[in-house]
């Protein structure tokens, strides 16, 4: 069974940092591009970042460029999102998603002093 | 970025009704369109990819159509478990932008 399990969310102060992880199982992780998508409370879906299957190519939304870094460890079947200089507007549920539309359950990031 | 516009933003319908949701892209995206269903406090679930291909396990009452800039998601006969928010997403260009969502509520 395909599973994507996010972790690492929590409460962080404005300007702080957080690293999200997404543990994948049930499929050949190294064969798929992976994405991070977020959803602010009561709002719609916003693409955050993406990484190719081998990690050689990455994409960032303008809203996070220069502050967030996506990476992956195919030996550990894990996707990461290193988030820095966090702002109130980064508060959201962060989902990891496989390129063909399979999503994890999400992890909540709260940015507040 | 390609803008995706869904309509309506919400609708009220009864069990058994036929429901149609539209999605318009700001530029042509061929058939690079997906539809998702999201229930409260849950992750989005993929329903349709490539505009009209049903994901495995999705009931056949769901169907998608369209190409270019105009797309449609149809639920042929609404079931109680279909009350949710539906999003379209273009996969033609980076970033893979989403529509604003259509909330399907019980009449």
PDB file of C-alpha atoms in Angstrom:
ATOM      1  CA  UNK A   1       0.000   0.000   0.000  1.00  0.00           C
ATOM      2  CA  UNK A   2       1.274   3.421  -0.949  1.00  0.00           C
ATOM      3  CA  UNK A   3       1.861   5.599   2.089  1.00  0.00           C
ATOM      4  CA  UNK A   4       3.167   9.114   2.526  1.00  0.00           C
ATOM      5  CA  UNK A   5       3.567  10.229   6.118  1.00  0.00           C
ATOM      6  CA  UNK A   6       4.549  13.799   6.905  1.00  0.00           C
ATOM      7  CA  UNK A   7       6.131  14.896  10.161  1.00  0.00           C
ATOM      8  CA  UNK A   8       7.994  17.826  11.634  1.00  0.00           C
ATOM      9  CA  UNK A   9       5.240  20.386  11.823  1.00  0.00           C
ATOM     10  CA  UNK A  10       4.621  22.466  14.903  1.00  0.00           C
ATOM     11  CA  UNK A  11       4.682  25.924  16.410  1.00  0.00           C
ATOM     12  CA  UNK A  12       7.519  28.224  15.394  1.00  0.00           C
ATOM     13  CA  UNK A  13       8.114  31.919  15.928  1.00  0.00           C
ATOM     14  CA  UNK A  14       8.244  34.347  13.025  1.00  0.00           C
ATOM     15  CA  UNK A  15      11.725  34.272  11.552  1.00  0.00           C
ATOM     16  CA  UNK A  16      12.303  30.741  12.763  1.00  0.00           C
ATOM     17  CA  UNK A  17      13.076  27.522  10.947  1.00  0.00           C
ATOM     18  CA  UNK A  18      11.512  24.096  10.657  1.00  0.00           C
ATOM     19  CA  UNK A  19      12.242  20.939   8.692  1.00  0.00           C
ATOM     20  CA  UNK A  20       9.413  18.804   7.409  1.00  0.00           C
ATOM     21  CA  UNK A  21       9.860  15.173   6.443  1.00  0.00           C
ATOM     22  CA  UNK A  22       7.754  12.861   4.341  1.00  0.00           C
ATOM     23  CA  UNK A  23       8.377   9.141   4.709  1.00  0.00           C
ATOM     24  CA  UNK A  24       7.323   7.129   1.678  1.00  0.00           C
ATOM     25  CA  UNK A  25       6.536   3.436   1.506  1.00  0.00           C
ATOM     26  CA  UNK A  26       4.753   0.948  -0.710  1.00  0.00           C
ATOM     27  CA  UNK A  27       6.296   2.132  -3.975  1.00  0.00           C
ATOM     28  CA  UNK A  28       9.631   2.799  -5.638  1.00  0.00           C
ATOM     29  CA  UNK A  29      10.275   6.257  -4.213  1.00  0.00           C
ATOM     30  CA  UNK A  30      13.252   6.959  -6.466  1.00  0.00           C
ATOM     31  CA  UNK A  31      11.059   6.652  -9.571  1.00  0.00           C
ATOM     32  CA  UNK A  32       8.787   9.578  -8.785  1.00  0.00           C
ATOM     33  CA  UNK A  33       9.049  13.341  -8.652  1.00  0.00           C
ATOM     34  CA  UNK A  34       7.693  14.616  -5.363  1.00  0.00           C
ATOM     35  CA  UNK A  35       5.942  17.793  -4.374  1.00  0.00           C
ATOM     36  CA  UNK A  36       5.044  19.911  -1.359  1.00  0.00           C
ATOM     37  CA  UNK A  37       1.659  21.644  -1.389  1.00  0.00           C
ATOM     38  CA  UNK A  38       0.209  23.744   1.407  1.00  0.00           C
ATOM     39  CA  UNK A  39      -3.208  24.866   2.524  1.00  0.00           C
ATOM     40  CA  UNK A  40      -3.684  27.809   4.856  1.00  0.00           C
ATOM     41  CA  UNK A  41      -6.584  27.503   7.312  1.00  0.00           C
ATOM     42  CA  UNK A  42      -9.866  27.788   5.434  1.00  0.00           C
ATOM     43  CA  UNK A  43      -8.107  28.488   2.144  1.00  0.00           C
ATOM     44  CA  UNK A  44      -7.337  26.713  -1.098  1.00  0.00           C
ATOM     45  CA  UNK A  45      -4.307  24.740  -2.251  1.00  0.00           C
ATOM     46  CA  UNK A  46      -0.957  26.358  -3.058  1.00  0.00           C
ATOM     47  CA  UNK A  47       1.993  24.659  -4.684  1.00  0.00           C
ATOM     48  CA  UNK A  48       5.181  25.156  -2.671  1.00  0.00           C
ATOM     49  CA  UNK A  49       7.983  23.113  -4.156  1.00  0.00           C
ATOM     50  CA  UNK A  50       8.839  20.120  -6.287  1.00  0.00           C
ATOM     51  CA  UNK A  51      11.857  17.898  -6.875  1.00  0.00           C
ATOM     52  CA  UNK A  52      12.665  15.477  -9.656  1.00  0.00           C
ATOM     53  CA  UNK A  53      13.015  11.772  -9.035  1.00  0.00           C
ATOM     54  CA  UNK A  54      16.812  11.913  -8.767  1.00  0.00           C
ATOM     55  CA  UNK A  55      16.874  15.250  -6.958  1.00  0.00           C
ATOM     56  CA  UNK A  56      18.626  16.971  -9.821  1.00  0.00           C
ATOM     57  CA  UNK A  57      15.887  19.490 -10.509  1.00  0.00           C
ATOM     58  CA  UNK A  58      13.909  21.573  -8.069  1.00  0.00           C
ATOM     59  CA  UNK A  59      11.142  24.142  -8.279  1.00  0.00           C
ATOM     60  CA  UNK A  60       9.934  26.750  -5.798  1.00  0.00           C
ATOM     61  CA  UNK A  61       6.922  29.008  -5.690  1.00  0.00           C
ATOM     62  CA  UNK A  62       7.884  32.682  -5.717  1.00  0.00           C
ATOM     63  CA  UNK A  63       6.403  33.040  -2.240  1.00  0.00           C
ATOM     64  CA  UNK A  64       9.018  30.698  -0.722  1.00  0.00           C
ATOM     65  CA  UNK A  65      11.981  31.039  -3.067  1.00  0.00           C
ATOM     66  CA  UNK A  66      15.180  31.732  -1.160  1.00  0.00           C
ATOM     67  CA  UNK A  67      13.619  30.687   2.157  1.00  0.00           C
ATOM     68  CA  UNK A  68      12.662  27.028   1.610  1.00  0.00           C
ATOM     69  CA  UNK A  69      14.792  24.155   0.335  1.00  0.00           C
ATOM     70  CA  UNK A  70      13.422  20.872  -0.939  1.00  0.00           C
ATOM     71  CA  UNK A  71      15.549  17.739  -0.906  1.00  0.00           C
ATOM     72  CA  UNK A  72      15.226  13.987  -0.882  1.00  0.00           C
ATOM     73  CA  UNK A  73      17.137  10.942   0.264  1.00  0.00           C
ATOM     74  CA  UNK A  74      16.239   8.081  -2.029  1.00  0.00           C
ATOM     75  CA  UNK A  75      18.180   5.639   0.152  1.00  0.00           C
ATOM     76  CA  UNK A  76      15.845   6.507   3.025  1.00  0.00           C
ATOM     77  CA  UNK A  77      12.686   6.943   0.926  1.00  0.00           C
ATOM     78  CA  UNK A  78      12.231  10.369   2.476  1.00  0.00           C
ATOM     79  CA  UNK A  79      11.371  13.812   1.163  1.00  0.00           C
ATOM     80  CA  UNK A  80      12.297  16.958   3.066  1.00  0.00           C
ATOM     81  CA  UNK A  81      11.348  20.610   3.168  1.00  0.00           C
ATOM     82  CA  UNK A  82      13.689  22.900   5.064  1.00  0.00           C
ATOM     83  CA  UNK A  83      11.799  26.084   5.867  1.00  0.00           C
ATOM     84  CA  UNK A  84      13.513  29.259   7.049  1.00  0.00           C
ATOM     85  CA  UNK A  85      12.641  32.890   7.746  1.00  0.00           C
ATOM     86  CA  UNK A  86       9.115  31.754   8.449  1.00  0.00           C
ATOM     87  CA  UNK A  87       6.305  34.275   8.225  1.00  0.00           C
ATOM     88  CA  UNK A  88       2.742  34.335   9.480  1.00  0.00           C
ATOM     89  CA  UNK A  89       1.565  33.702   5.930  1.00  0.00           C
ATOM     90  CA  UNK A  90       3.484  30.401   5.841  1.00  0.00           C
ATOM     91  CA  UNK A  91       1.102  28.966   8.428  1.00  0.00           C
ATOM     92  CA  UNK A  92      -0.663  26.058   6.780  1.00  0.00           C
ATOM     93  CA  UNK A  93      -1.077  22.331   6.553  1.00  0.00           C
ATOM     94  CA  UNK A  94       1.799  21.066   4.421  1.00  0.00           C
ATOM     95  CA  UNK A  95       1.179  18.015   2.270  1.00  0.00           C
ATOM     96  CA  UNK A  96       3.712  15.946   0.420  1.00  0.00           C
ATOM     97  CA  UNK A  97       2.400  14.504  -2.810  1.00  0.00           C
ATOM     98  CA  UNK A  98       3.611  12.058  -5.396  1.00  0.00           C
ATOM     99  CA  UNK A  99       3.676  13.449  -8.908  1.00  0.00           C
ATOM    100  CA  UNK A 100       0.672  11.377  -9.979  1.00  0.00           C
ATOM    101  CA  UNK A 101      -1.609  12.750  -7.278  1.00  0.00           C
ATOM    102  CA  UNK A 102      -1.177  10.549  -4.204  1.00  0.00           C
ATOM    103  CA  UNK A 103      -1.035  12.736  -1.075  1.00  0.00           C
ATOM    104  CA  UNK A 104       0.003  12.332   2.522  1.00  0.00           C
ATOM    105  CA  UNK A 105      -2.242  13.339   5.405  1.00  0.00           C
ATOM    106  CA  UNK A 106      -0.431  16.612   6.028  1.00  0.00           C
ATOM    107  CA  UNK A 107       1.408  18.275   8.892  1.00  0.00           C
ATOM    108  CA  UNK A 108       0.408  21.594  10.429  1.00  0.00           C
ATOM    109  CA  UNK A 109       2.883  24.447  10.631  1.00  0.00           C
ATOM    110  CA  UNK A 110       1.896  27.297  12.936  1.00  0.00           C
ATOM    111  CA  UNK A 111       3.889  30.513  12.813  1.00  0.00           C
ATOM    112  CA  UNK A 112       3.169  32.703  15.786  1.00  0.00           C
ATOM    113  CA  UNK A 113       4.900  34.546  18.573  1.00  0.00           C
TER     114      UNK A 113
ATOM    115  CA  UNK B   1       1.597  31.462 -13.888  1.00  0.00           C
ATOM    116  CA  UNK B   2      -1.438  29.831 -15.484  1.00  0.00           C
ATOM    117  CA  UNK B   3      -4.607  30.926 -13.715  1.00  0.00           C
ATOM    118  CA  UNK B   4      -7.328  28.354 -13.120  1.00  0.00           C
ATOM    119  CA  UNK B   5     -10.865  29.628 -12.585  1.00  0.00           C
ATOM    120  CA  UNK B   6     -13.544  27.324 -11.235  1.00  0.00           C
ATOM    121  CA  UNK B   7     -17.257  27.935 -11.276  1.00  0.00           C
ATOM    122  CA  UNK B   8     -19.402  27.980  -9.352  1.00  0.00           C
ATOM    123  CA  UNK B   9     -17.506  28.572  -6.116  1.00  0.00           C
ATOM    124  CA  UNK B  10     -20.266  26.717  -4.299  1.00  0.00           C
ATOM    125  CA  UNK B  11     -23.468  24.907  -5.080  1.00  0.00           C
ATOM    126  CA  UNK B  12     -26.290  23.208  -3.232  1.00  0.00           C
ATOM    127  CA  UNK B  13     -27.595  19.932  -4.540  1.00  0.00           C
ATOM    128  CA  UNK B  14     -29.614  16.928  -3.459  1.00  0.00           C
ATOM    129  CA  UNK B  15     -28.712  13.284  -3.417  1.00  0.00           C
ATOM    130  CA  UNK B  16     -29.342  11.917  -6.891  1.00  0.00           C
ATOM    131  CA  UNK B  17     -28.771  15.232  -8.674  1.00  0.00           C
ATOM    132  CA  UNK B  18     -26.445  15.593 -11.625  1.00  0.00           C
ATOM    133  CA  UNK B  19     -23.712  18.096 -10.798  1.00  0.00           C
ATOM    134  CA  UNK B  20     -21.376  19.885 -13.178  1.00  0.00           C
ATOM    135  CA  UNK B  21     -18.334  21.939 -12.189  1.00  0.00           C
ATOM    136  CA  UNK B  22     -16.339  23.911 -14.711  1.00  0.00           C
ATOM    137  CA  UNK B  23     -12.702  24.926 -14.771  1.00  0.00           C
ATOM    138  CA  UNK B  24     -11.141  27.400 -17.176  1.00  0.00           C
ATOM    139  CA  UNK B  25      -7.419  27.875 -17.763  1.00  0.00           C
ATOM    140  CA  UNK B  26      -5.942  31.265 -18.623  1.00  0.00           C
ATOM    141  CA  UNK B  27      -4.087  29.640 -21.509  1.00  0.00           C
ATOM    142  CA  UNK B  28      -4.253  26.344 -23.322  1.00  0.00           C
ATOM    143  CA  UNK B  29      -3.135  23.330 -21.314  1.00  0.00           C
ATOM    144  CA  UNK B  30      -4.078  20.549 -23.729  1.00  0.00           C
ATOM    145  CA  UNK B  31      -5.414  17.763 -21.495  1.00  0.00           C
ATOM    146  CA  UNK B  32      -3.044  18.379 -18.606  1.00  0.00           C
ATOM    147  CA  UNK B  33      -5.803  18.741 -16.034  1.00  0.00           C
ATOM    148  CA  UNK B  34      -6.570  16.894 -12.832  1.00  0.00           C
ATOM    149  CA  UNK B  35      -9.512  16.966 -10.447  1.00  0.00           C
ATOM    150  CA  UNK B  36      -9.333  16.436  -6.695  1.00  0.00           C
ATOM    151  CA  UNK B  37     -11.918  15.934  -3.965  1.00  0.00           C
ATOM    152  CA  UNK B  38     -11.280  17.192  -0.454  1.00  0.00           C
ATOM    153  CA  UNK B  39     -13.375  16.438   2.608  1.00  0.00           C
ATOM    154  CA  UNK B  40     -13.061  18.374   5.884  1.00  0.00           C
ATOM    155  CA  UNK B  41      -9.785  17.791   7.703  1.00  0.00           C
ATOM    156  CA  UNK B  42      -8.642  15.349   5.029  1.00  0.00           C
ATOM    157  CA  UNK B  43      -6.017  15.449   2.313  1.00  0.00           C
ATOM    158  CA  UNK B  44      -7.165  15.950  -1.266  1.00  0.00           C
ATOM    159  CA  UNK B  45      -7.946  12.762  -3.138  1.00  0.00           C
ATOM    160  CA  UNK B  46      -7.196  12.428  -6.827  1.00  0.00           C
ATOM    161  CA  UNK B  47     -10.281  11.695  -8.924  1.00  0.00           C
ATOM    162  CA  UNK B  48      -9.313  12.340 -12.518  1.00  0.00           C
ATOM    163  CA  UNK B  49      -6.077  12.909 -14.429  1.00  0.00           C
ATOM    164  CA  UNK B  50      -5.405  13.844 -18.035  1.00  0.00           C
ATOM    165  CA  UNK B  51      -8.766  15.636 -18.088  1.00  0.00           C
ATOM    166  CA  UNK B  52     -10.875  12.495 -18.458  1.00  0.00           C
ATOM    167  CA  UNK B  53      -9.054   9.457 -17.040  1.00  0.00           C
ATOM    168  CA  UNK B  54     -10.552   8.068 -13.851  1.00  0.00           C
ATOM    169  CA  UNK B  55      -8.132   7.175 -11.067  1.00  0.00           C
ATOM    170  CA  UNK B  56      -8.269   3.583  -9.938  1.00  0.00           C
ATOM    171  CA  UNK B  57     -11.014   3.013  -7.392  1.00  0.00           C
ATOM    172  CA  UNK B  58     -12.963   6.182  -8.159  1.00  0.00           C
ATOM    173  CA  UNK B  59     -16.676   5.515  -8.795  1.00  0.00           C
ATOM    174  CA  UNK B  60     -17.835   5.726 -12.393  1.00  0.00           C
ATOM    175  CA  UNK B  61     -20.387   8.413 -11.539  1.00  0.00           C
ATOM    176  CA  UNK B  62     -17.444  10.819 -11.734  1.00  0.00           C
ATOM    177  CA  UNK B  63     -16.341  11.900 -15.183  1.00  0.00           C
ATOM    178  CA  UNK B  64     -14.198  14.611 -16.683  1.00  0.00           C
ATOM    179  CA  UNK B  65     -14.095  16.220 -20.071  1.00  0.00           C
ATOM    180  CA  UNK B  66     -12.524  19.059 -21.996  1.00  0.00           C
ATOM    181  CA  UNK B  67      -9.235  20.154 -23.494  1.00  0.00           C
ATOM    182  CA  UNK B  68      -7.437  23.374 -24.212  1.00  0.00           C
ATOM    183  CA  UNK B  69      -8.873  25.915 -21.795  1.00  0.00           C
ATOM    184  CA  UNK B  70     -12.292  24.608 -20.773  1.00  0.00           C
ATOM    185  CA  UNK B  71     -12.920  21.568 -18.617  1.00  0.00           C
ATOM    186  CA  UNK B  72     -15.798  19.952 -16.778  1.00  0.00           C
ATOM    187  CA  UNK B  73     -16.181  17.592 -13.844  1.00  0.00           C
ATOM    188  CA  UNK B  74     -19.533  15.832 -13.751  1.00  0.00           C
ATOM    189  CA  UNK B  75     -21.057  13.752 -10.992  1.00  0.00           C
ATOM    190  CA  UNK B  76     -23.874  11.866 -12.678  1.00  0.00           C
ATOM    191  CA  UNK B  77     -25.878  11.091  -9.539  1.00  0.00           C
ATOM    192  CA  UNK B  78     -24.758  12.691  -6.298  1.00  0.00           C
ATOM    193  CA  UNK B  79     -24.209  10.376  -3.356  1.00  0.00           C
ATOM    194  CA  UNK B  80     -24.074  11.471   0.305  1.00  0.00           C
ATOM    195  CA  UNK B  81     -20.318  10.894   0.419  1.00  0.00           C
ATOM    196  CA  UNK B  82     -19.758  13.278  -2.509  1.00  0.00           C
ATOM    197  CA  UNK B  83     -20.407  16.412  -0.476  1.00  0.00           C
ATOM    198  CA  UNK B  84     -16.966  17.982  -0.432  1.00  0.00           C
ATOM    199  CA  UNK B  85     -14.781  20.627  -2.064  1.00  0.00           C
ATOM    200  CA  UNK B  86     -13.526  19.935  -5.570  1.00  0.00           C
ATOM    201  CA  UNK B  87     -10.367  21.433  -7.061  1.00  0.00           C
ATOM    202  CA  UNK B  88      -9.012  21.418 -10.566  1.00  0.00           C
ATOM    203  CA  UNK B  89      -5.257  21.585 -11.187  1.00  0.00           C
ATOM    204  CA  UNK B  90      -3.318  22.223 -14.356  1.00  0.00           C
ATOM    205  CA  UNK B  91      -0.197  20.129 -14.889  1.00  0.00           C
ATOM    206  CA  UNK B  92       0.898  21.747 -18.131  1.00  0.00           C
ATOM    207  CA  UNK B  93       3.354  24.256 -16.762  1.00  0.00           C
ATOM    208  CA  UNK B  94       5.179  25.188 -13.590  1.00  0.00           C
ATOM    209  CA  UNK B  95       3.801  25.893 -11.088  1.00  0.00           C
ATOM    210  CA  UNK B  96       0.983  23.324 -11.292  1.00  0.00           C
ATOM    211  CA  UNK B  97      -1.698  25.787 -10.197  1.00  0.00           C
ATOM    212  CA  UNK B  98      -5.033  24.950  -8.636  1.00  0.00           C
ATOM    213  CA  UNK B  99      -8.451  26.418  -9.105  1.00  0.00           C
ATOM    214  CA  UNK B 100     -10.094  28.118  -6.165  1.00  0.00           C
ATOM    215  CA  UNK B 101     -12.352  25.170  -5.391  1.00  0.00           C
ATOM    216  CA  UNK B 102     -16.049  24.387  -5.628  1.00  0.00           C
ATOM    217  CA  UNK B 103     -17.888  23.477  -2.465  1.00  0.00           C
ATOM    218  CA  UNK B 104     -20.714  21.011  -3.020  1.00  0.00           C
ATOM    219  CA  UNK B 105     -23.215  21.291  -0.193  1.00  0.00           C
ATOM    220  CA  UNK B 106     -26.385  19.471   0.725  1.00  0.00           C
ATOM    221  CA  UNK B 107     -29.575  21.223  -0.308  1.00  0.00           C
TER     222      UNK B 107
END
